[in-house]
PDB file of C-alpha atoms and ligand atoms in Angstrom:
ATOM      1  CA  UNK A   1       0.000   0.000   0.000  1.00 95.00           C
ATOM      2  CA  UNK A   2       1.319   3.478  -1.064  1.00 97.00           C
ATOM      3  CA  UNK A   3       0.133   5.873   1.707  1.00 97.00           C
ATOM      4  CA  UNK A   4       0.409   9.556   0.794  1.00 97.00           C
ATOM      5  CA  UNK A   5       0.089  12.314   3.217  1.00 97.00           C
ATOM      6  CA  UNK A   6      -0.874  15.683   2.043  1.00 98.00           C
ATOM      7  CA  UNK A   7      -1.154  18.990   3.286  1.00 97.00           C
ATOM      8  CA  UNK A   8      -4.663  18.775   3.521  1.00 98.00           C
ATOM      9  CA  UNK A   9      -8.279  17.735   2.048  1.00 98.00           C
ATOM     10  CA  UNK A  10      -7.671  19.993  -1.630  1.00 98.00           C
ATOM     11  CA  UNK A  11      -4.714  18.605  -1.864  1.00 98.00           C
ATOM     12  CA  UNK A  12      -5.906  15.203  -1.591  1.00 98.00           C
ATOM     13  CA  UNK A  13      -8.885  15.290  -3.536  1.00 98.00           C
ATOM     14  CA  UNK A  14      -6.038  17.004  -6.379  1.00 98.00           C
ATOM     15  CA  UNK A  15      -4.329  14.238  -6.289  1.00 98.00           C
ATOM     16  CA  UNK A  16      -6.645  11.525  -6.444  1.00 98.00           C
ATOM     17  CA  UNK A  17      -8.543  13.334  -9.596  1.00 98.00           C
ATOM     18  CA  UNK A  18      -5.361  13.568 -11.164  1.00 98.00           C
ATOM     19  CA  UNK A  19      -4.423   9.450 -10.844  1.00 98.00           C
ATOM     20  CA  UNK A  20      -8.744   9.091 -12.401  1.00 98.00           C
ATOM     21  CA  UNK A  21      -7.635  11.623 -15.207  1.00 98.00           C
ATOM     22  CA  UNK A  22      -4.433   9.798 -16.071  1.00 98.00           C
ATOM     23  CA  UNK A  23      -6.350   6.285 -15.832  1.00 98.00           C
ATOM     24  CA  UNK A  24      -8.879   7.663 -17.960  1.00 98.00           C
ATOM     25  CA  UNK A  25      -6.676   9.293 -20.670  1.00 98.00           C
ATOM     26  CA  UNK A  26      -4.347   5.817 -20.996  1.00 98.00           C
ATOM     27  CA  UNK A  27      -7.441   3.771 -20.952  1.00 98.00           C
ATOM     28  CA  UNK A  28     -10.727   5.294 -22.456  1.00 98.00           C
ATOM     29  CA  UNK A  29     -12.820   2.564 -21.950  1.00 98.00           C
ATOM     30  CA  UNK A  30     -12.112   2.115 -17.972  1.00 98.00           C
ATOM     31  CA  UNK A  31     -14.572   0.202 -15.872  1.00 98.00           C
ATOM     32  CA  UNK A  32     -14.599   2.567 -13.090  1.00 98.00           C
ATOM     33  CA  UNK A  33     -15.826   2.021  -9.342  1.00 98.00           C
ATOM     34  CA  UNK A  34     -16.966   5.173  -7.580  1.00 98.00           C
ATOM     35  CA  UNK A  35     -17.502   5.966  -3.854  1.00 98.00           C
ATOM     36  CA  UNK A  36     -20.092   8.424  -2.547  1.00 97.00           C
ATOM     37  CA  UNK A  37     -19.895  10.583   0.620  1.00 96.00           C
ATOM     38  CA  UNK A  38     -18.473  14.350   1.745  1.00 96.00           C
ATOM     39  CA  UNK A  39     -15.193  12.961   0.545  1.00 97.00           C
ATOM     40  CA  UNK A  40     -15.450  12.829  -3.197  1.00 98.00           C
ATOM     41  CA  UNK A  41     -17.242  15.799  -3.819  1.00 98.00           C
ATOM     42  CA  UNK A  42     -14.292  17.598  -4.366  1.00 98.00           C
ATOM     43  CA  UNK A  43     -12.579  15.166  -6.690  1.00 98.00           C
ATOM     44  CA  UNK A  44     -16.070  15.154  -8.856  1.00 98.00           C
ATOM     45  CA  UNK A  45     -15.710  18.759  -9.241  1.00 98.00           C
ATOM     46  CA  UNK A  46     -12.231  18.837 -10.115  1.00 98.00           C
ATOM     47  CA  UNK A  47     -12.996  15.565 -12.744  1.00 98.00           C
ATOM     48  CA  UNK A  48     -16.141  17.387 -14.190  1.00 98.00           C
ATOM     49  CA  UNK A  49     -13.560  20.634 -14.467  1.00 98.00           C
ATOM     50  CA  UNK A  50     -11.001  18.447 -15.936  1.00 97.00           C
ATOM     51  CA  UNK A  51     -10.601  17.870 -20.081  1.00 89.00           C
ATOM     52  CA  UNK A  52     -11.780  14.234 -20.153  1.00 98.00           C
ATOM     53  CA  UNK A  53     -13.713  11.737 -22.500  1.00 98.00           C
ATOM     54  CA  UNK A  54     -15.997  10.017 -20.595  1.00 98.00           C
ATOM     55  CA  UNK A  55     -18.208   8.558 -23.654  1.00 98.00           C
ATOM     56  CA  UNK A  56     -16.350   4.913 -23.699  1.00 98.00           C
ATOM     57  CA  UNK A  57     -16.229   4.598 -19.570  1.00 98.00           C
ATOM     58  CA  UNK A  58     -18.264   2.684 -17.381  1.00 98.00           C
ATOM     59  CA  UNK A  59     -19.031   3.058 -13.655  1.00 98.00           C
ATOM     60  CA  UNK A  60     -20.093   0.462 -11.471  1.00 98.00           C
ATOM     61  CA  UNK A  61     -21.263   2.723  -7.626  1.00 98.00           C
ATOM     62  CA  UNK A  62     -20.124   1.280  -4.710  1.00 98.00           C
ATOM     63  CA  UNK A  63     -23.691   1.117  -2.330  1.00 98.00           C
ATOM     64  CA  UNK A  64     -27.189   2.521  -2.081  1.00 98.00           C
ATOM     65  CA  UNK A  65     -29.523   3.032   0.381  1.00 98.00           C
ATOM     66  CA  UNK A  66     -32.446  -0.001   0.855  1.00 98.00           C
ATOM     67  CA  UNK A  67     -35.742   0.847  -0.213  1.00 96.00           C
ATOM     68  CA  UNK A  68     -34.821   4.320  -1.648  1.00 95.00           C
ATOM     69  CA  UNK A  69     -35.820   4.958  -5.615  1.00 92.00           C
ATOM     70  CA  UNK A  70     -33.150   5.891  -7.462  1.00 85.00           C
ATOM     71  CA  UNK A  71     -33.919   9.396  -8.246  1.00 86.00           C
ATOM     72  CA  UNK A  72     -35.357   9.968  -4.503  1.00 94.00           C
ATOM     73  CA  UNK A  73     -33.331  12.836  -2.560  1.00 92.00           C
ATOM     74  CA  UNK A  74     -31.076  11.299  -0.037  1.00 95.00           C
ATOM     75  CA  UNK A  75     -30.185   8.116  -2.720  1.00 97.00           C
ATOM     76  CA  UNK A  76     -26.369   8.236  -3.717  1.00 97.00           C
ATOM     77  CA  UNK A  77     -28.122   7.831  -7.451  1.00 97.00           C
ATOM     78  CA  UNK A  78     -28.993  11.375  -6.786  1.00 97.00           C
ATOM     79  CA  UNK A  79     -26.019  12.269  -5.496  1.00 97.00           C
ATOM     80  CA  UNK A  80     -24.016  10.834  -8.073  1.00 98.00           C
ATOM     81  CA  UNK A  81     -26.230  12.459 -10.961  1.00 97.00           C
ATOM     82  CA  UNK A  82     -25.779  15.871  -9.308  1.00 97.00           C
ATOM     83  CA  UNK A  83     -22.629  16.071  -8.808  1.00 98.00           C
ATOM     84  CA  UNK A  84     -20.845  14.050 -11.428  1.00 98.00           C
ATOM     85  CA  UNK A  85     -23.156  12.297 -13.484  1.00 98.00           C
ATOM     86  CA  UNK A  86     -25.294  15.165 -15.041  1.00 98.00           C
ATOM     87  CA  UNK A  87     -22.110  17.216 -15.674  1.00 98.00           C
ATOM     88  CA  UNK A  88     -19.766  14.605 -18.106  1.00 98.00           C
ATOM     89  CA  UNK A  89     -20.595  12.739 -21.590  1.00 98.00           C
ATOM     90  CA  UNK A  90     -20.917   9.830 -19.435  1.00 98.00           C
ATOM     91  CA  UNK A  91     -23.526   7.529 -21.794  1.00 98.00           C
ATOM     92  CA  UNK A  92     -26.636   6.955 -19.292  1.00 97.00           C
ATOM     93  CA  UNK A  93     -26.195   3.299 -20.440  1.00 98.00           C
ATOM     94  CA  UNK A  94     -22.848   3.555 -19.106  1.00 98.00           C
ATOM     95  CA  UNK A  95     -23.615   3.902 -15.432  1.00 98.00           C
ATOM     96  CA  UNK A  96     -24.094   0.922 -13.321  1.00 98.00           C
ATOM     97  CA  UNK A  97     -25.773   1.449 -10.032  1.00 98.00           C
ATOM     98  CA  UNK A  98     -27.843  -0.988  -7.369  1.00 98.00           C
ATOM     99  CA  UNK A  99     -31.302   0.135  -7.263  1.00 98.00           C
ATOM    100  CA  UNK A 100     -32.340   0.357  -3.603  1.00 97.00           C
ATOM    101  CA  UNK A 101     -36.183  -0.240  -3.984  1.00 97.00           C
ATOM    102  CA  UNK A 102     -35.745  -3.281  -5.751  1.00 97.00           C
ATOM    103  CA  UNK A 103     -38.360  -6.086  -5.123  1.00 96.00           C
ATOM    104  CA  UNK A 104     -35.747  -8.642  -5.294  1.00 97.00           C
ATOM    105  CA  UNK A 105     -32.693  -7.360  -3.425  1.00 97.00           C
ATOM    106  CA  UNK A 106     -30.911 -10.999  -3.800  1.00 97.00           C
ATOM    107  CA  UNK A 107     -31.348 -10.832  -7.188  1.00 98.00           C
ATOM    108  CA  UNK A 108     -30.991  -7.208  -7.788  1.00 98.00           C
ATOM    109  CA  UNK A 109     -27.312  -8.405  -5.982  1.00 98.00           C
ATOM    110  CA  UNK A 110     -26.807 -11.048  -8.195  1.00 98.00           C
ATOM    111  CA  UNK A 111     -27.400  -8.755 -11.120  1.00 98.00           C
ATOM    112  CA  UNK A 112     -24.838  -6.217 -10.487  1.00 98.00           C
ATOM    113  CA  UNK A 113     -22.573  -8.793  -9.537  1.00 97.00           C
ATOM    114  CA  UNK A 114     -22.267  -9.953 -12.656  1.00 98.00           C
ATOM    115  CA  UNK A 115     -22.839  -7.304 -14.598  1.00 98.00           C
ATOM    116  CA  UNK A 116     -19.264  -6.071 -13.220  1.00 98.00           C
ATOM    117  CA  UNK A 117     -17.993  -9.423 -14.065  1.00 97.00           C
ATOM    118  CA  UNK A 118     -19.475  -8.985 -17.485  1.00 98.00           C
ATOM    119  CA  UNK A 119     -17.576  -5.643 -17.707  1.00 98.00           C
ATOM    120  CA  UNK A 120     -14.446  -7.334 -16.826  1.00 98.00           C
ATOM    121  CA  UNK A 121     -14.311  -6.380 -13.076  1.00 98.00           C
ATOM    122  CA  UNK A 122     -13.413  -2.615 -11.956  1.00 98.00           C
ATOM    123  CA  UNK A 123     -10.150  -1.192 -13.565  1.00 98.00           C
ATOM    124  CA  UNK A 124      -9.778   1.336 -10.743  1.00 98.00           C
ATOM    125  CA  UNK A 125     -11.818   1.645  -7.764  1.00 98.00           C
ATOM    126  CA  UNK A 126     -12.051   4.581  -5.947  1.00 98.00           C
ATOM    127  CA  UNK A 127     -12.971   4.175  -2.437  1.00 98.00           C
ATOM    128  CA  UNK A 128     -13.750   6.580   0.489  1.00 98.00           C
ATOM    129  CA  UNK A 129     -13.517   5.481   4.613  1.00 98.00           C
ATOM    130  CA  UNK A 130     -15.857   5.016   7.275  1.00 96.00           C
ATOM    131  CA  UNK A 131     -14.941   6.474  10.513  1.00 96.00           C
ATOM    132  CA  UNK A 132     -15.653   2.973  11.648  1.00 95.00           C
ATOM    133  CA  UNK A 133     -13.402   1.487   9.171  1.00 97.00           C
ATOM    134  CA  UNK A 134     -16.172   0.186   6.545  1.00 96.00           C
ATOM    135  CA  UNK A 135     -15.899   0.283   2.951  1.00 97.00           C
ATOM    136  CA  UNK A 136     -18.802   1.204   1.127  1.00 97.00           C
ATOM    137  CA  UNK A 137     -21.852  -0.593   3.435  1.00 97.00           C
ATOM    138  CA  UNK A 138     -18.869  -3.309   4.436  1.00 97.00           C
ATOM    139  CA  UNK A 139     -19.794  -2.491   8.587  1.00 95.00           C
ATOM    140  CA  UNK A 140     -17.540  -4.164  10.797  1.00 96.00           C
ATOM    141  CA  UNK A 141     -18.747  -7.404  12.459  1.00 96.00           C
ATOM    142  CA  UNK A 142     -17.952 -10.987  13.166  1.00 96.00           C
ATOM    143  CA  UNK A 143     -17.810 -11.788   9.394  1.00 96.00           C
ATOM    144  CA  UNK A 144     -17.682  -9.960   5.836  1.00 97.00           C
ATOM    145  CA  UNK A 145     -19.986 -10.977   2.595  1.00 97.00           C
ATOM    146  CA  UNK A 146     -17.549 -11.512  -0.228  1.00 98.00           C
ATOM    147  CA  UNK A 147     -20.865 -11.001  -2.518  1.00 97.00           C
ATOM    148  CA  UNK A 148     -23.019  -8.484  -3.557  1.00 98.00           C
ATOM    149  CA  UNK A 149     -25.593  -8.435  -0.812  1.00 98.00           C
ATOM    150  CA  UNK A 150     -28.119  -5.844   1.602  1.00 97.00           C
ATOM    151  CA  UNK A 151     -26.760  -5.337   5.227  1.00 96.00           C
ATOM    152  CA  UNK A 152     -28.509  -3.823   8.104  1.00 95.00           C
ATOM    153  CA  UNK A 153     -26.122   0.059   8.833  1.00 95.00           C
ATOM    154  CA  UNK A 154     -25.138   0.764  11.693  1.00 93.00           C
ATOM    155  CA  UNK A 155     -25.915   3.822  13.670  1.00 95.00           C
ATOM    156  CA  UNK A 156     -22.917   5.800  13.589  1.00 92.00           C
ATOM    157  CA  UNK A 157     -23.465   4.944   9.597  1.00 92.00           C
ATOM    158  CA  UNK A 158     -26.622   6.263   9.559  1.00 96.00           C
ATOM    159  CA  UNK A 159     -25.557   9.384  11.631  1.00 95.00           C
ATOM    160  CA  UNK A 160     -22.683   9.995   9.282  1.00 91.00           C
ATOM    161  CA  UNK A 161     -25.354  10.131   6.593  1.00 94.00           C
ATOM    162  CA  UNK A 162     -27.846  12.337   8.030  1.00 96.00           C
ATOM    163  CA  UNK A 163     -26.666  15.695   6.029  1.00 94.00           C
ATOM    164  CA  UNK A 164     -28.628  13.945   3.300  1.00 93.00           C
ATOM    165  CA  UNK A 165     -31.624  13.671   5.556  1.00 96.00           C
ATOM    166  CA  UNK A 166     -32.376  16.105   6.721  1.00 95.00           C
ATOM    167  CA  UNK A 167     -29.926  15.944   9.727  1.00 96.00           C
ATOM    168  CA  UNK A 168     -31.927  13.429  11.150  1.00 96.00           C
ATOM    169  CA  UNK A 169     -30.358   9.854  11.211  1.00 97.00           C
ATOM    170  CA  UNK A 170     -33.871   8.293  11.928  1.00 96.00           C
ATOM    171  CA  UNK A 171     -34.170   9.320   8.322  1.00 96.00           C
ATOM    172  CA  UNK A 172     -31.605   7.625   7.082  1.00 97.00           C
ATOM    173  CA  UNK A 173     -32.461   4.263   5.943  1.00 97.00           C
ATOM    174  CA  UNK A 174     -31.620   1.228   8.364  1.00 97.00           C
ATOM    175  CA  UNK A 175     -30.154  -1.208   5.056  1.00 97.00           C
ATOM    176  CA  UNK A 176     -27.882  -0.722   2.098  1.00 97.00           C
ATOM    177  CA  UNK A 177     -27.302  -2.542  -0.675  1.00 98.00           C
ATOM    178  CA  UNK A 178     -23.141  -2.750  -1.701  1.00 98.00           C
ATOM    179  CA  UNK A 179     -20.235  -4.346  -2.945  1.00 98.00           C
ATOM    180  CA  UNK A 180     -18.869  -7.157  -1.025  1.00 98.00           C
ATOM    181  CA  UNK A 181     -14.961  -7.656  -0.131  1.00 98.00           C
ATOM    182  CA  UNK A 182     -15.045  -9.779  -3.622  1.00 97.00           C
ATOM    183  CA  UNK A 183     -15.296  -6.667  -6.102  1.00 97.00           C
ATOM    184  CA  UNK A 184     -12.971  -4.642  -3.913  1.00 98.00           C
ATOM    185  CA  UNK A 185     -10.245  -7.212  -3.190  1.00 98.00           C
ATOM    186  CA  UNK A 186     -10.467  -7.883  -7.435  1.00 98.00           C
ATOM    187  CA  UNK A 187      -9.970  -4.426  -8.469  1.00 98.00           C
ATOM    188  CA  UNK A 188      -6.758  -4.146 -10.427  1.00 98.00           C
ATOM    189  CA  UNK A 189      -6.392  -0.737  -8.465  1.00 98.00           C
ATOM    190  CA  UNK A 190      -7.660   0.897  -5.481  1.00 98.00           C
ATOM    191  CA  UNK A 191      -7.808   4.336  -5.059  1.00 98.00           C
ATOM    192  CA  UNK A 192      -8.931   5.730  -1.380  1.00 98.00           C
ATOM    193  CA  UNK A 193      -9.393   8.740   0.027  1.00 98.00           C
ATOM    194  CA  UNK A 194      -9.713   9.954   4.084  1.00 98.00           C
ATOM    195  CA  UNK A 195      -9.174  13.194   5.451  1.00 98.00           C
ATOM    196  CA  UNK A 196     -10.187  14.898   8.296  1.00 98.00           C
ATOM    197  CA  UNK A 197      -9.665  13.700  12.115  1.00 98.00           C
ATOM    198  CA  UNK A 198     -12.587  11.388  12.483  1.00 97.00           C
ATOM    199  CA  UNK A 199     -10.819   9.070  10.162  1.00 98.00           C
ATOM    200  CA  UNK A 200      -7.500   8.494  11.690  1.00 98.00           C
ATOM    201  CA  UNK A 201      -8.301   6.399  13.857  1.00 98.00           C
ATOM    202  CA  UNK A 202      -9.592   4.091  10.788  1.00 98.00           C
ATOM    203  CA  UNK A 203      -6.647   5.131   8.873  1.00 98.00           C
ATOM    204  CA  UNK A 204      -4.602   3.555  11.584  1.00 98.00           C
ATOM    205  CA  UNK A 205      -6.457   0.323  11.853  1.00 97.00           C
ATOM    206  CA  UNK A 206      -6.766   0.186   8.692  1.00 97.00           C
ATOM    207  CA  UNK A 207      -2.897   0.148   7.952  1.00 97.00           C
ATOM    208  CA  UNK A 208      -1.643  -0.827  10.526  1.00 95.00           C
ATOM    209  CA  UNK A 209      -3.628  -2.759  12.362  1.00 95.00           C
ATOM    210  CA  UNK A 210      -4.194  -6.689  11.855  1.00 97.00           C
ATOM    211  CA  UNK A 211      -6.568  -7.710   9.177  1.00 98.00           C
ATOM    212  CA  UNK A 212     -10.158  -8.088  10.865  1.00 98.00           C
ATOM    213  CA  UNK A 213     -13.566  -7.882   9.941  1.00 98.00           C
ATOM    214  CA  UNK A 214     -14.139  -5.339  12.642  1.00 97.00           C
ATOM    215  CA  UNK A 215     -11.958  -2.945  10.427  1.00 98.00           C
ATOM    216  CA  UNK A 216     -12.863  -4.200   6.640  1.00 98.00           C
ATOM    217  CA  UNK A 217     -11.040  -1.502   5.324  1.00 98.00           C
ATOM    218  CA  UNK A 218      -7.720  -3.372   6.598  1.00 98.00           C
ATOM    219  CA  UNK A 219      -8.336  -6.194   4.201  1.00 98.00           C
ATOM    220  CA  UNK A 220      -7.033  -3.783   1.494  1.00 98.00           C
ATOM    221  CA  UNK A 221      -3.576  -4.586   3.015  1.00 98.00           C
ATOM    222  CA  UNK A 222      -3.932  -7.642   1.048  1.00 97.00           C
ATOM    223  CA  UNK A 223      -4.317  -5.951  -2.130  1.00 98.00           C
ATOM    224  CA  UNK A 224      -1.096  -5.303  -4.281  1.00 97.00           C
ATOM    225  CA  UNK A 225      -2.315  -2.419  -5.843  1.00 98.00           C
ATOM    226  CA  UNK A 226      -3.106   0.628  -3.179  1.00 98.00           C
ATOM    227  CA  UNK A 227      -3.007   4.236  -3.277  1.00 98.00           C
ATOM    228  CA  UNK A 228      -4.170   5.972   0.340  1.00 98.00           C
ATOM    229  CA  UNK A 229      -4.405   9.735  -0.274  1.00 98.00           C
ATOM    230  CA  UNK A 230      -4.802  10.871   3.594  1.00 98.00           C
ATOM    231  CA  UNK A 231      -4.693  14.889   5.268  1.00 98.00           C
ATOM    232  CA  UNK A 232      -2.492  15.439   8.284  1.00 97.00           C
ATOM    233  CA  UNK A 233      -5.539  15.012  10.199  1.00 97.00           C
ATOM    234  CA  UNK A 234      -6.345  11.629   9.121  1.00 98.00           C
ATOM    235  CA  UNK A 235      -2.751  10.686   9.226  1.00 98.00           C
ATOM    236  CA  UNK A 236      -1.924  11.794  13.221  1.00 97.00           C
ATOM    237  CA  UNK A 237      -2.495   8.330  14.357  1.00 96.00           C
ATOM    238  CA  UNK A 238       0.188   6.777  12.171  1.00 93.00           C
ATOM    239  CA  UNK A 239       3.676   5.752  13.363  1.00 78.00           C
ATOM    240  CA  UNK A 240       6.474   6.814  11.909  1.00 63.00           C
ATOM    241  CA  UNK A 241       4.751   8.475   8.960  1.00 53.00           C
ATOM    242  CA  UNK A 242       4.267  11.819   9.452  1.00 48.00           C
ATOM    243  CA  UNK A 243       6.462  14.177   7.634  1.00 45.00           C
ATOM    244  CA  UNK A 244       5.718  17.931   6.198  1.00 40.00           C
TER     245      UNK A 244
HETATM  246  C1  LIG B 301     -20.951   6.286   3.415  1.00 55.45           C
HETATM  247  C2  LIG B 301     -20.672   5.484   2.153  1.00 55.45           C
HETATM  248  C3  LIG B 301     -19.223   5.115   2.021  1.00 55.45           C
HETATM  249  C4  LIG B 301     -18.347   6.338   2.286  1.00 55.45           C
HETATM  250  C5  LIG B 301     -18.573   6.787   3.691  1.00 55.45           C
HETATM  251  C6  LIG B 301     -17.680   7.930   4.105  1.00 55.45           C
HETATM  252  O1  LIG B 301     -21.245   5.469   4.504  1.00 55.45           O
HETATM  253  N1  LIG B 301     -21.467   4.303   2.090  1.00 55.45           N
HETATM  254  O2  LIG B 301     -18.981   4.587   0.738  1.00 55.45           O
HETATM  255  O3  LIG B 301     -17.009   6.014   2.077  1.00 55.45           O
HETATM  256  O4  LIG B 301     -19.918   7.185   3.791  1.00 55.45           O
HETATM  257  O5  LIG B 301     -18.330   9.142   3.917  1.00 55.45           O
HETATM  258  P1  LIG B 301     -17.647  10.555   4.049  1.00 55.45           P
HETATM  259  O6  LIG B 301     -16.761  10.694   2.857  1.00 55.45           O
HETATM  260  O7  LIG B 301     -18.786  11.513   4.034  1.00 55.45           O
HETATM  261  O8  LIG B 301     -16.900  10.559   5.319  1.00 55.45           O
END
């Protein structure tokens, strides 16, 4: 894993849209995983702002929210379209996304599953952190799904989530539907991004901890192919890695 520390969360989300861009411009038709959250918003801007041809890509979103439609405010659909989707030549076609309200949610699983497989399996996944160490709706538990599958959030999930709720994490819905470990551990690259000081702690476990479910973001140690983009913030828990 190649952990970077920068000065702070611009510098970051620089960074990060410049490794999309340059995955993008050597390979036009990249199967791209995306992450939602407060986290990528700036790297969508500065991707939206950047020169790029996003007509041959495809995007496979991490998670959505249980029950939620896809257009309904609060559904990372909507988030997505708003701030990236709506704003490149990204072929509607193109974008792969779990529907939330679907009848069948095993088989709505099983779909996306293998329509990713069918793709070829994500090129380069980006990835945002939980504070509590989860990757997309991954939680931390006794055990992680390696499949597509719907998992019950937990409530420091759901309050991390509120803004899109009103502020109110009652709001937020109590399942999600995401990626398991499978998709993540078989990207060919991983791209995450953590700032801010509620996400050291994760950022620690997470690197330097020992692989456990109760930190499913540490199972990315296992990956040969990792780029962490972390703030000073994020990075204070770290030994031995702090440098200006
Ligand atoms: C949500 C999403 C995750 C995201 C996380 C962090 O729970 N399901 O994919 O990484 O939030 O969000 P933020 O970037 O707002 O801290």
């Amino acid at each position: 894993m190649t952990v970077t520390i920068c000065a702070d969360h611009a510098e970051a989300s620089a960074r990060a849209s410049a490794i999309v861009a340059d995955a993008l411009r050597a390979e036009p038709a990249l199967v791209l995983g995306l992450p939602t959250g407060r986290t990528p918003v700036a790297l969508y801007a500065s991707l939206v702002a950047a020169d790029l041809d996003w007509a041959k890509v495809r995007t496979f979103n991490l998670d959505e929210f249980a029950g939620l439609p896809p257009r309904a405010p609060g559904s990372f659909r909507a988030f997505m379209d708003e701030h990236m989707f709506s704003r490149v030549n990204l072929p509607p076609a193109h974008v792969g996304f779990l529907q939330g309200d679907a009848a069948d949610e095993a088989g709505e699983c099983a779909r996306y599953e293998r329509a990713i497989d069918e793709a070829g399996g994500l090129d380069l996944l980006v990835l945002g952190l939980g504070a509590n160490g989860h990757i997309g709706f991954n939680e931390p538990g006794p055990g992680l799904r390696a499949s597509t599958h719907a998992i019950a959030l937990h409530a420091s999930t759901r309050a991390a989530n509120a803004d899109r709720f009103g502020g109110d994490p009652a709001r937020v819905p109590a399942r999600g539907l995401t990626l398991g470990m499978r998709q993540v551990l078989r990207a060919r690259r991983v791209l995450m991004v953590a700032t801010g000081p509620a996400k050291a702690a994760a950022v620690s476990a997470l690197t330097q901890g020992p692989l456990t479910t109760m930190c499913p973001a540490s199972w990315l140690q296992v990956h040969s192919d990792v780029t962490l983009l972390v703030d000073r913030a994020a990075a204070a828990l770290l030994r031995d890695a702090i440098s200006d």
